[in-house]
Amino acid sequence: MRISCMILALTMMSGCSVLSKQPIEQKIEVTPPQIVEVAVDDDICLFTSEPENFDYNCDMAYWLEVWLEADATPWIERKAQLTALGQSKKDKIHAYLLSLSSDTPYQDRLRAQLSIDDLMPEFTDAAALVIDVVVSNPNKQLMELESALSVLSKENTLRGQELQKLYAELKAQQKKLEELLQIEATLMDKNRNN
């Protein structure tokens, strides 16, 4: 018995040593992240050639001011401002900035995001990058979170309704069981008396 255990142990050890001597080759190709190089000057213009009746094309401070004022304004007032705006490029950008606050309803924020996404190809590379990184990506992430929260809320409501139905069924079954136990007790009392 000892000899067979010894042979088995030596066989296992020699197998392990063979495995450890063979180099494990894995080729992992790591692609470096793509870096978008955009020359960011002091003046970032939204459009290369300024559209007609478009003031403040190269004045990011103006648009930042619009955004900050919009954030400090209640939704009801911003909603009234949105209805007064037209479909010009300036109005679309203004509407987008008015819709970025967290108290803006999801549908209005989505509508503004889709509108600015349509304008993105027309922006200069620098403006598109700034808008995408500073404004659009956080806005899209917030909308995704709100959407997920909405789905979870609906799911929780459905689960709650199902639990209420199951609880009602449980109560009904419990009542039937109590009635059956009462009938059984009555029958047992009658049998004892007879």
Short mmCIF file of C-alpha atoms in Angstrom, two decimals:
data_model
loop_
_atom_site.label_atom_id
_atom_site.label_comp_id
_atom_site.label_asym_id
_atom_site.label_seq_id
_atom_site.Cartn_x
_atom_site.Cartn_y
_atom_site.Cartn_z
CA MET A 1 0.00 0.00 0.00
CA ARG A 2 2.81 2.39 0.89
CA ILE A 3 4.58 1.69 -2.38
CA SER A 4 1.48 2.42 -4.48
CA CYS A 5 0.90 5.70 -2.58
CA MET A 6 4.54 6.63 -3.08
CA ILE A 7 4.34 5.92 -6.83
CA LEU A 8 1.13 7.94 -7.11
CA ALA A 9 2.71 10.90 -5.25
CA LEU A 10 5.85 10.81 -7.42
CA THR A 11 3.74 10.67 -10.58
CA MET A 12 1.74 13.70 -9.50
CA MET A 13 4.86 15.65 -8.56
CA SER A 14 6.57 14.88 -11.85
CA GLY A 15 3.43 15.94 -13.72
CA CYS A 16 3.36 19.24 -11.84
CA SER A 17 7.05 19.85 -12.55
CA VAL A 18 6.49 19.26 -16.28
CA LEU A 19 3.62 21.74 -16.28
CA SER A 20 5.58 24.40 -14.41
CA LYS A 21 8.56 24.17 -16.79
CA GLN A 22 6.52 24.94 -19.90
CA PRO A 23 6.19 28.67 -20.46
CA ILE A 24 2.69 29.94 -20.90
CA GLU A 25 2.51 32.23 -23.86
CA GLN A 26 -0.37 34.62 -24.17
CA LYS A 27 -0.50 37.33 -26.71
CA ILE A 28 -2.61 40.19 -25.50
CA GLU A 29 -2.97 43.06 -27.86
CA VAL A 30 -3.59 46.28 -26.07
CA THR A 31 -4.73 49.07 -28.29
CA PRO A 32 -3.84 52.49 -26.98
CA PRO A 33 -6.79 54.81 -26.44
CA GLN A 34 -7.49 57.16 -29.27
CA ILE A 35 -6.61 60.68 -28.35
CA VAL A 36 -8.44 63.37 -30.21
CA GLU A 37 -6.24 66.37 -30.61
CA VAL A 38 -8.11 69.61 -30.96
CA ALA A 39 -6.50 73.00 -30.82
CA VAL A 40 -8.31 74.89 -28.10
CA ASP A 41 -7.64 78.58 -28.41
CA ASP A 42 -8.81 81.31 -26.13
CA ASP A 43 -11.71 81.78 -28.55
CA ILE A 44 -13.72 78.65 -29.19
CA CYS A 45 -16.18 79.28 -31.96
CA LEU A 46 -19.28 77.14 -32.30
CA PHE A 47 -19.36 77.33 -36.10
CA THR A 48 -16.55 77.87 -38.58
CA SER A 49 -18.64 80.30 -40.59
CA GLU A 50 -21.06 82.22 -38.44
CA PRO A 51 -24.70 81.49 -39.37
CA GLU A 52 -27.01 84.37 -40.22
CA ASN A 53 -28.40 86.27 -37.23
CA PHE A 54 -26.16 84.31 -34.89
CA ASP A 55 -24.56 86.47 -32.25
CA TYR A 56 -21.92 85.20 -29.83
CA ASN A 57 -20.48 82.52 -32.13
CA CYS A 58 -17.03 82.79 -30.53
CA ASP A 59 -18.13 83.95 -27.08
CA MET A 60 -18.22 80.93 -24.76
CA ALA A 61 -18.60 83.24 -21.76
CA TYR A 62 -21.99 84.35 -23.11
CA TRP A 63 -23.22 80.76 -23.48
CA LEU A 64 -21.88 79.88 -20.04
CA GLU A 65 -23.81 82.83 -18.62
CA VAL A 66 -27.00 81.60 -20.35
CA TRP A 67 -26.43 78.14 -18.85
CA LEU A 68 -25.82 79.49 -15.34
CA GLU A 69 -28.90 81.75 -15.49
CA ALA A 70 -30.99 78.82 -16.73
CA ASP A 71 -29.78 76.66 -13.87
CA ALA A 72 -30.86 79.32 -11.37
CA THR A 73 -34.32 79.71 -12.98
CA PRO A 74 -37.29 77.50 -11.97
CA TRP A 75 -38.59 75.05 -14.59
CA ILE A 76 -41.91 76.85 -15.05
CA GLU A 77 -40.14 80.04 -16.15
CA ARG A 78 -37.70 78.14 -18.37
CA LYS A 79 -40.61 76.27 -19.96
CA ALA A 80 -42.19 79.61 -20.89
CA GLN A 81 -38.86 80.75 -22.38
CA LEU A 82 -38.59 77.50 -24.35
CA THR A 83 -42.00 77.97 -25.96
CA ALA A 84 -40.94 81.45 -27.12
CA LEU A 85 -37.87 80.12 -28.93
CA GLY A 86 -37.84 79.25 -32.62
CA GLN A 87 -35.93 76.68 -34.67
CA SER A 88 -32.84 78.72 -35.52
CA LYS A 89 -29.43 77.37 -34.53
CA LYS A 90 -29.11 80.02 -31.84
CA ASP A 91 -32.54 79.12 -30.45
CA LYS A 92 -31.71 75.40 -30.46
CA ILE A 93 -28.52 75.99 -28.48
CA HIS A 94 -30.38 78.33 -26.12
CA ALA A 95 -33.15 75.72 -25.68
CA TYR A 96 -30.55 73.07 -24.95
CA LEU A 97 -28.96 75.17 -22.22
CA LEU A 98 -32.40 75.93 -20.76
CA SER A 99 -33.12 72.18 -20.60
CA LEU A 100 -29.97 71.03 -18.80
CA SER A 101 -31.07 71.64 -15.20
CA SER A 102 -31.92 68.58 -13.15
CA ASP A 103 -35.51 69.71 -12.57
CA THR A 104 -36.27 69.58 -16.31
CA PRO A 105 -38.67 66.75 -17.17
CA TYR A 106 -37.09 63.81 -18.96
CA GLN A 107 -38.99 64.30 -22.25
CA ASP A 108 -37.95 67.95 -22.53
CA ARG A 109 -34.33 67.13 -21.75
CA LEU A 110 -34.35 64.30 -24.31
CA ARG A 111 -35.91 66.54 -26.96
CA ALA A 112 -33.20 69.17 -26.37
CA GLN A 113 -30.44 66.53 -26.43
CA LEU A 114 -31.65 65.14 -29.75
CA SER A 115 -31.80 68.67 -31.15
CA ILE A 116 -28.21 69.44 -30.13
CA ASP A 117 -27.06 66.04 -31.43
CA ASP A 118 -28.40 67.08 -34.84
CA LEU A 119 -26.30 70.26 -34.67
CA MET A 120 -23.09 68.52 -33.51
CA PRO A 121 -21.70 67.80 -37.01
CA GLU A 122 -21.93 71.51 -37.83
CA PHE A 123 -19.89 72.63 -34.81
CA THR A 124 -16.16 73.18 -34.99
CA ASP A 125 -14.04 70.31 -33.65
CA ALA A 126 -13.14 72.27 -30.51
CA ALA A 127 -16.74 73.30 -29.83
CA ALA A 128 -18.03 69.76 -30.45
CA LEU A 129 -15.44 68.35 -28.06
CA VAL A 130 -16.22 70.90 -25.34
CA ILE A 131 -19.98 70.42 -25.68
CA ASP A 132 -19.63 66.64 -25.73
CA VAL A 133 -17.32 66.39 -22.70
CA VAL A 134 -18.68 69.18 -20.53
CA VAL A 135 -22.37 69.13 -21.36
CA SER A 136 -23.69 66.23 -23.45
CA ASN A 137 -22.02 63.27 -21.75
CA PRO A 138 -23.16 64.22 -18.21
CA ASN A 139 -26.63 65.02 -19.55
CA LYS A 140 -26.88 61.66 -21.33
CA GLN A 141 -25.66 59.86 -18.22
CA LEU A 142 -28.28 61.63 -16.11
CA MET A 143 -30.99 60.67 -18.61
CA GLU A 144 -29.83 57.04 -18.57
CA LEU A 145 -29.97 57.01 -14.77
CA GLU A 146 -33.44 58.58 -14.78
CA SER A 147 -34.60 56.04 -17.35
CA ALA A 148 -33.22 53.15 -15.29
CA LEU A 149 -34.79 54.61 -12.16
CA SER A 150 -38.13 54.88 -13.93
CA VAL A 151 -37.96 51.24 -15.06
CA LEU A 152 -37.01 50.10 -11.56
CA SER A 153 -39.82 52.14 -10.06
CA LYS A 154 -42.36 50.55 -12.41
CA GLU A 155 -40.92 47.11 -11.64
CA ASN A 156 -41.14 47.77 -7.89
CA THR A 157 -44.75 48.94 -8.27
CA LEU A 158 -45.64 45.74 -10.15
CA ARG A 159 -43.87 43.62 -7.53
CA GLY A 160 -45.74 45.47 -4.78
CA GLN A 161 -49.06 44.82 -6.49
CA GLU A 162 -48.17 41.14 -6.90
CA LEU A 163 -47.24 40.95 -3.21
CA GLN A 164 -50.58 42.52 -2.25
CA LYS A 165 -52.43 39.96 -4.39
CA LEU A 166 -50.44 37.10 -2.84
CA TYR A 167 -51.11 38.49 0.64
CA ALA A 168 -54.86 38.66 -0.13
CA GLU A 169 -54.76 35.06 -1.38
CA LEU A 170 -52.89 34.01 1.74
CA LYS A 171 -55.51 35.67 3.96
CA ALA A 172 -58.30 33.95 1.99
CA GLN A 173 -56.57 30.56 2.32
CA GLN A 174 -55.96 31.19 6.01
CA LYS A 175 -59.66 32.02 6.50
CA LYS A 176 -60.70 28.82 4.68
CA LEU A 177 -58.27 26.80 6.80
CA GLU A 178 -59.73 28.31 9.99
CA GLU A 179 -63.26 27.49 8.77
CA LEU A 180 -62.21 23.90 8.03
CA LEU A 181 -60.55 23.60 11.44
CA GLN A 182 -63.73 24.95 13.05
CA ILE A 183 -65.83 22.39 11.15
CA GLU A 184 -63.44 19.63 12.21
CA ALA A 185 -63.60 20.75 15.84
CA THR A 186 -67.41 20.80 15.68
CA LEU A 187 -67.49 17.28 14.19
CA MET A 188 -65.08 15.99 16.83
CA ASP A 189 -67.26 17.50 19.59
CA LYS A 190 -70.34 15.78 18.11
CA ASN A 191 -68.47 12.45 17.93
CA ARG A 192 -67.44 12.74 21.59
CA ASN A 193 -70.95 13.52 22.69
CA ASN A 194 -72.34 10.48 20.87
#
